[in-house]
PDB file of C-alpha atoms in Angstrom:
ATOM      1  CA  UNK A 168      69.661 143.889 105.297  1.00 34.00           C
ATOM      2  CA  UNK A 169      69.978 141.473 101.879  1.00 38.00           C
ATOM      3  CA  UNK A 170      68.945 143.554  99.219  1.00 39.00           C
ATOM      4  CA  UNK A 171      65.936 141.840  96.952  1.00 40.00           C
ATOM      5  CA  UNK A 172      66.212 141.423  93.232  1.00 40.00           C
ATOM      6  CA  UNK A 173      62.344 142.038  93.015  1.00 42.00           C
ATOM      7  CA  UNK A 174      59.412 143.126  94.917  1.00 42.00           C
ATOM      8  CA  UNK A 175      56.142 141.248  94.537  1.00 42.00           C
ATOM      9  CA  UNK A 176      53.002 143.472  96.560  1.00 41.00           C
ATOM     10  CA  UNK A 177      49.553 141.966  96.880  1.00 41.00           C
ATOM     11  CA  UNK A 178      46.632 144.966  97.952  1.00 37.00           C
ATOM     12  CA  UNK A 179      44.218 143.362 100.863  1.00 39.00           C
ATOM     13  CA  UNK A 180      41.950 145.530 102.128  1.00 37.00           C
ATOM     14  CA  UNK A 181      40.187 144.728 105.148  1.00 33.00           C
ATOM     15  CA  UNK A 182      38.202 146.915 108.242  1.00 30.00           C
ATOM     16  CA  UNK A 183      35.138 147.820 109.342  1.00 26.00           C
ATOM     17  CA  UNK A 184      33.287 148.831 106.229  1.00 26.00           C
ATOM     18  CA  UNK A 185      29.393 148.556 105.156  1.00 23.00           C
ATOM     19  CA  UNK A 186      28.914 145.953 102.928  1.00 25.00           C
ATOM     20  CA  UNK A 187      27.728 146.962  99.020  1.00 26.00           C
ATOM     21  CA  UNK A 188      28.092 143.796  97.152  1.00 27.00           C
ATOM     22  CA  UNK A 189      28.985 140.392  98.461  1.00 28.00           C
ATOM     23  CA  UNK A 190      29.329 136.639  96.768  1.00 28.00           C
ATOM     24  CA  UNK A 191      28.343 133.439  98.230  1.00 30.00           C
ATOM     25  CA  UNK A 192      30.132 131.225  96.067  1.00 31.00           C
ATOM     26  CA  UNK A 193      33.147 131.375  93.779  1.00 33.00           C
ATOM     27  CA  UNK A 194      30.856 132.824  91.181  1.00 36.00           C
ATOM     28  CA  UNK A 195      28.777 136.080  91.749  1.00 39.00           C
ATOM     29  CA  UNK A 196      25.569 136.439  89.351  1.00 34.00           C
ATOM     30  CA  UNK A 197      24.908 139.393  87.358  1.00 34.00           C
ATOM     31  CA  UNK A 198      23.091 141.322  89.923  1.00 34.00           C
ATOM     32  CA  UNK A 199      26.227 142.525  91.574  1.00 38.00           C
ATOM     33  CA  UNK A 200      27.632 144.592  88.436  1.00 39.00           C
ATOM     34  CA  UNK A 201      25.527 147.523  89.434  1.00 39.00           C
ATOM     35  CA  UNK A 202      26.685 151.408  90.196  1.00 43.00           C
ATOM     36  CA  UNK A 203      27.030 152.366  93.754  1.00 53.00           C
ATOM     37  CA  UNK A 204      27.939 155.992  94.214  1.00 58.00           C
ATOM     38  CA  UNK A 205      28.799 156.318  90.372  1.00 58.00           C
ATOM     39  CA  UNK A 206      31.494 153.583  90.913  1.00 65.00           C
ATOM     40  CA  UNK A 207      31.095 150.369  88.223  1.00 70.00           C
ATOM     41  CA  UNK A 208      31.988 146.870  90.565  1.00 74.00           C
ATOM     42  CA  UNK A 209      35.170 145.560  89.246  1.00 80.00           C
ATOM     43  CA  UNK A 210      34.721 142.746  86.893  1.00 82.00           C
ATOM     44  CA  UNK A 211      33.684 138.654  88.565  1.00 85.00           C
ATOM     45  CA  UNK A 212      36.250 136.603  87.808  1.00 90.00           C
ATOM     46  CA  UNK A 213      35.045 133.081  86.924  1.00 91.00           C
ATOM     47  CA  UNK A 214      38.332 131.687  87.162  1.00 95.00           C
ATOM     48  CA  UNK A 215      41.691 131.413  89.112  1.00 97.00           C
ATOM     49  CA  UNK A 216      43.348 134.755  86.881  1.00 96.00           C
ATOM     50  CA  UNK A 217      47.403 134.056  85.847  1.00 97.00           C
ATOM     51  CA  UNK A 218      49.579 136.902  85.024  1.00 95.00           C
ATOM     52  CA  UNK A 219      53.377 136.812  84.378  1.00 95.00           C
ATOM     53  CA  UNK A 220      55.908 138.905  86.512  1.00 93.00           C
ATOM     54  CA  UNK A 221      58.142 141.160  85.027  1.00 84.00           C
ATOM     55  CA  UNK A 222      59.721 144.565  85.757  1.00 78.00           C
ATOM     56  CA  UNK A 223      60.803 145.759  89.773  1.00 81.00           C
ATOM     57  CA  UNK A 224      57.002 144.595  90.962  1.00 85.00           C
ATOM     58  CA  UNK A 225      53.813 143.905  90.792  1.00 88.00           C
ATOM     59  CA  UNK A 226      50.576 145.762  92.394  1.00 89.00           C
ATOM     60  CA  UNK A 227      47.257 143.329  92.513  1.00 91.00           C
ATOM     61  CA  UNK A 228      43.974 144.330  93.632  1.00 92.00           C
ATOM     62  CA  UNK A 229      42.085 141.540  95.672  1.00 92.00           C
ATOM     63  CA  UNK A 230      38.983 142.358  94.004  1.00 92.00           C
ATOM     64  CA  UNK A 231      40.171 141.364  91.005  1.00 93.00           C
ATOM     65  CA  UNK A 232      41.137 137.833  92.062  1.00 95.00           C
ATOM     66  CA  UNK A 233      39.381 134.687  92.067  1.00 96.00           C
ATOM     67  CA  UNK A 234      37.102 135.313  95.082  1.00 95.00           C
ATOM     68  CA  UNK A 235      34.891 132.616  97.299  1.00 95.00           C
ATOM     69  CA  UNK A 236      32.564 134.002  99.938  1.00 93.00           C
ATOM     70  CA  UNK A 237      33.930 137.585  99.987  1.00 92.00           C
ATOM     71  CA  UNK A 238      32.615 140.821  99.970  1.00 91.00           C
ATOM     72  CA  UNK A 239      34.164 143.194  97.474  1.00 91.00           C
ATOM     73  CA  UNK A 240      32.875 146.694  98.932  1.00 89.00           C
ATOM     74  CA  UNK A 241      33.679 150.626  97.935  1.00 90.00           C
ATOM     75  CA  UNK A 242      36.548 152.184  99.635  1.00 89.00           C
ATOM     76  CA  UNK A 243      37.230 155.684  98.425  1.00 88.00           C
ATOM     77  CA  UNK A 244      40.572 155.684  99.913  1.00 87.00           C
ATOM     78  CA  UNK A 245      41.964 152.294  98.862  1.00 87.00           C
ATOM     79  CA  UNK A 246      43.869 152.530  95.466  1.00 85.00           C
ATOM     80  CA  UNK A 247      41.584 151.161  92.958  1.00 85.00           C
ATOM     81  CA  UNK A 248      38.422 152.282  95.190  1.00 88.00           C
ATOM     82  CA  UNK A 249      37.527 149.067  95.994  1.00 91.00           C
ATOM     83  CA  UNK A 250      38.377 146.262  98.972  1.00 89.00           C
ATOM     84  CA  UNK A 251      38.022 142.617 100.108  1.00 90.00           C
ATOM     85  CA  UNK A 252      36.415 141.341 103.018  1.00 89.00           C
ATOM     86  CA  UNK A 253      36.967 138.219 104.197  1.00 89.00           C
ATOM     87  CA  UNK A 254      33.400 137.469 105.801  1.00 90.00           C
ATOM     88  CA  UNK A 255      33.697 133.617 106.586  1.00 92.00           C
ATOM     89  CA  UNK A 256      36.240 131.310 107.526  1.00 94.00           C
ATOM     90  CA  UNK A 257      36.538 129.680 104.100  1.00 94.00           C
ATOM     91  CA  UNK A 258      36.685 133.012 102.319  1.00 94.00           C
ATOM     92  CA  UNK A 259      39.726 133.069  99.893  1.00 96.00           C
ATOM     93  CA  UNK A 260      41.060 135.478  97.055  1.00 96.00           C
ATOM     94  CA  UNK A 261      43.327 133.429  94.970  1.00 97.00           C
ATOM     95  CA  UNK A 262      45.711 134.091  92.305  1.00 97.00           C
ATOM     96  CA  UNK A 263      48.388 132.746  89.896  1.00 98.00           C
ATOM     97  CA  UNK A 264      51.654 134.195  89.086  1.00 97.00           C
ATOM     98  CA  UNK A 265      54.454 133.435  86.778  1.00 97.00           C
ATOM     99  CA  UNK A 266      57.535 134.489  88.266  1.00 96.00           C
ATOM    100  CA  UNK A 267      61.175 133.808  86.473  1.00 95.00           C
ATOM    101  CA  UNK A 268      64.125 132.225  89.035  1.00 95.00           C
ATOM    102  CA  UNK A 269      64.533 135.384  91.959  1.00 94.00           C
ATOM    103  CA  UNK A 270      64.406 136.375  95.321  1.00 94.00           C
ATOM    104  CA  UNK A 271      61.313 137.826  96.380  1.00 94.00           C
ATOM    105  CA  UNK A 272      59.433 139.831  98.900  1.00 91.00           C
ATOM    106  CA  UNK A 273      55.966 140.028  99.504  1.00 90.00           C
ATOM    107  CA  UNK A 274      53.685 142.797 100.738  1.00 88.00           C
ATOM    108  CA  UNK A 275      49.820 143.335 101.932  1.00 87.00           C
ATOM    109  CA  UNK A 276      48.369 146.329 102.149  1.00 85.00           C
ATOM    110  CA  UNK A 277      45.773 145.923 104.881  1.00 85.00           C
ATOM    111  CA  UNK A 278      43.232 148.468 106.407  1.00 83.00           C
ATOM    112  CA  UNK A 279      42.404 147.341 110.053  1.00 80.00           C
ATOM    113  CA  UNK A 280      40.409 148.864 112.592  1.00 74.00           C
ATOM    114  CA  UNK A 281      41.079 146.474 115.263  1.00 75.00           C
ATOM    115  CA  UNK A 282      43.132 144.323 116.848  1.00 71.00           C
ATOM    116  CA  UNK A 283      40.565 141.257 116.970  1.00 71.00           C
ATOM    117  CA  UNK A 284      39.934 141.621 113.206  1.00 70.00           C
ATOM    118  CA  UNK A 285      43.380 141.909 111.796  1.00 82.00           C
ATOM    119  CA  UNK A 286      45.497 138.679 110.924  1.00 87.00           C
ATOM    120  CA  UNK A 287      44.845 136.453 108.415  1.00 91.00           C
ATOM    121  CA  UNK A 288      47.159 134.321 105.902  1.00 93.00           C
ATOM    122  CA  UNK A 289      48.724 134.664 102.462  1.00 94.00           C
ATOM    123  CA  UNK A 290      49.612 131.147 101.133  1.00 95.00           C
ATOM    124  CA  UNK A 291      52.071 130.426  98.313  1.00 96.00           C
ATOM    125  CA  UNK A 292      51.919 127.185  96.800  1.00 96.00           C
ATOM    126  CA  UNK A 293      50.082 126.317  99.995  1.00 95.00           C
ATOM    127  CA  UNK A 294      52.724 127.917 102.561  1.00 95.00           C
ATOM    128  CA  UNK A 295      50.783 130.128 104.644  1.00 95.00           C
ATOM    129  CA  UNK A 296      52.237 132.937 106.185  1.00 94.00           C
ATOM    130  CA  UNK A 297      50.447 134.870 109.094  1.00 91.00           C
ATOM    131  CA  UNK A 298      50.558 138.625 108.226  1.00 89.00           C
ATOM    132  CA  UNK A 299      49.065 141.787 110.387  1.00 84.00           C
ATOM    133  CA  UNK A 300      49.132 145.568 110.687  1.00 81.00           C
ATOM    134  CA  UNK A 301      51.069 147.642 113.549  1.00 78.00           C
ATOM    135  CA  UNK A 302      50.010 146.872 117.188  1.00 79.00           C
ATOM    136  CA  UNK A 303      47.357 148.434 117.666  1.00 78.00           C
ATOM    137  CA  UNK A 304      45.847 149.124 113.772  1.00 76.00           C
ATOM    138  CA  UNK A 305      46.020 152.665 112.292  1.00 80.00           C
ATOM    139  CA  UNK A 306      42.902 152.347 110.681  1.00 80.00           C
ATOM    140  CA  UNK A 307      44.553 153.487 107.645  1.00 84.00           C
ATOM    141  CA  UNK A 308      45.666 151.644 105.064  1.00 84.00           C
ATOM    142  CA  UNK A 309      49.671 150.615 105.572  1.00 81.00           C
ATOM    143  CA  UNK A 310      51.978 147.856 104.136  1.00 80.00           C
ATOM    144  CA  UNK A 311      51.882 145.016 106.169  1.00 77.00           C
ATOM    145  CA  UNK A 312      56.171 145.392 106.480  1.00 81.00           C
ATOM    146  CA  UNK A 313      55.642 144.006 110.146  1.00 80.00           C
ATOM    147  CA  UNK A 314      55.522 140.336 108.455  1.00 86.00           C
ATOM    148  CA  UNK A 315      57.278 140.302 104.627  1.00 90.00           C
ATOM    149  CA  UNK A 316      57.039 137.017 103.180  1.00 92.00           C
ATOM    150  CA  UNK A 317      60.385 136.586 101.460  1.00 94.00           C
ATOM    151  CA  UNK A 318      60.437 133.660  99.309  1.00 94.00           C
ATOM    152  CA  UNK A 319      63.225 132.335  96.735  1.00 96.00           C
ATOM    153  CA  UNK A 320      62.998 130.613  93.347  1.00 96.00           C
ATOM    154  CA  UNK A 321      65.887 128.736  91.591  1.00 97.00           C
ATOM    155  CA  UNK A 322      64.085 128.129  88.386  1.00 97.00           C
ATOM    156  CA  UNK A 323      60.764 130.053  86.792  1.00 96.00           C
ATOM    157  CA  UNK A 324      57.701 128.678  88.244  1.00 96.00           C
ATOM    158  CA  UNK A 325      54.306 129.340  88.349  1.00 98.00           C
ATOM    159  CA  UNK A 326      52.651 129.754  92.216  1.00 97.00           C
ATOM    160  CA  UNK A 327      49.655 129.926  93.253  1.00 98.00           C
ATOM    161  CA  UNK A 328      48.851 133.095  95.949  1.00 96.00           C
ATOM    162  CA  UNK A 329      45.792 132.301  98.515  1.00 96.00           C
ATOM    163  CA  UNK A 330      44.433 134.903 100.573  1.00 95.00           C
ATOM    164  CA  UNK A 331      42.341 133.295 103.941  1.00 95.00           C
ATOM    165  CA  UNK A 332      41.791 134.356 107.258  1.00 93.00           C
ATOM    166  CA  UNK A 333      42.996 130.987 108.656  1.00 93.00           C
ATOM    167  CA  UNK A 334      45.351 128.253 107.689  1.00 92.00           C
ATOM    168  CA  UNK A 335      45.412 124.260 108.230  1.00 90.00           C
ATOM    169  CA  UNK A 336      47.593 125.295 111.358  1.00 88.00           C
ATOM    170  CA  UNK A 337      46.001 128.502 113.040  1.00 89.00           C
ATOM    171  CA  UNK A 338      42.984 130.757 113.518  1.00 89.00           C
ATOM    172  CA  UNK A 339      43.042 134.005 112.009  1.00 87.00           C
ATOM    173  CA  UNK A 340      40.220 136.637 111.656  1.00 84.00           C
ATOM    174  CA  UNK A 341      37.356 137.336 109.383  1.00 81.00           C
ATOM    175  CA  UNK A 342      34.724 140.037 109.121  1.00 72.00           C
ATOM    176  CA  UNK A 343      37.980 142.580 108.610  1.00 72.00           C
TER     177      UNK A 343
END
């Protein structure tokens, strides 16, 4: 197996979960920065967030992406106690990220109950990848390291990461 030069790993949470908090369009109001069980939402982001690679990896949180019609909802297992649903087909977490000339690979961590609500897409630079847990799901949260996206850069570049349960191609899942 060719060895990578860096590791890039994006954190999607999806499953069966109640839903907390939700947006309807790329910009939640102030009535969803409330306390549910003592936890403080993570902050809205109003805009597509850019931060610059560096170091053996990177570890991003969905919730703290640009989201449109998502549900960001408490998870007291996931790593920064918080996950992403995808609730309709154009939901989408999006995110920019510098990244200097390399060879890449790319992970989500996914929490899927079932089967039927499992795959969805991760889209660099509009490239979408299909990605999905073990067959069948855990239930647990696990690396999706059945599907890497590997991806090489000869010069620095900014791209642009997408997270949507479909692409222009193929059906995926929402409500995960």
């Amino acid at each position: 197996m060719k060895l990578l030069k860096n590791a890039f790993k994006v954190t999607l949470a999806s499953g069966v979960l109640f839903a907390l908090t939700s947006c309807q369009s790329q910009n939640r109001n102030k009535e969803f920065h409330i306390i549910t069980d003592h936890q403080i939402l993570p902050p809205v982001m109003e805009t597509v967030p850019v931060i610059e690679y560096s170091g053996i990896g990177i570890k991003y949180e969905c919730e703290n992406m640009f989201l449109h019609n998502c549900a960001v909802l408490q998870d007291s297992v996931a790593s920064g106690k918080f996950c992403v649903r995808l609730i309709e087909d154009s939901s989408s977490a999006t995110m920019k990220v510098k990244f200097p000339a390399g060879t890449y690979e790319c992970l989500v961590k996914e929490k899927a109950s079932d089967k039927n609500h499992s795959a969805f897409y991760i889209s660099l630079d509009g490239i979408a990848t299909r990605v999905y847990p073990r067959n069948p799901p855990s239930g647990k949260w696990e690396l999706t390291t059945r599907v890497p996206v590997y991806f090489t850069l000869e010069e620095s570049r900014t791209l642009t990461i997408n997270i949507t349960p479909h692409s222009d191609y193929e059906i995926g899942s929402t409500g995960m």
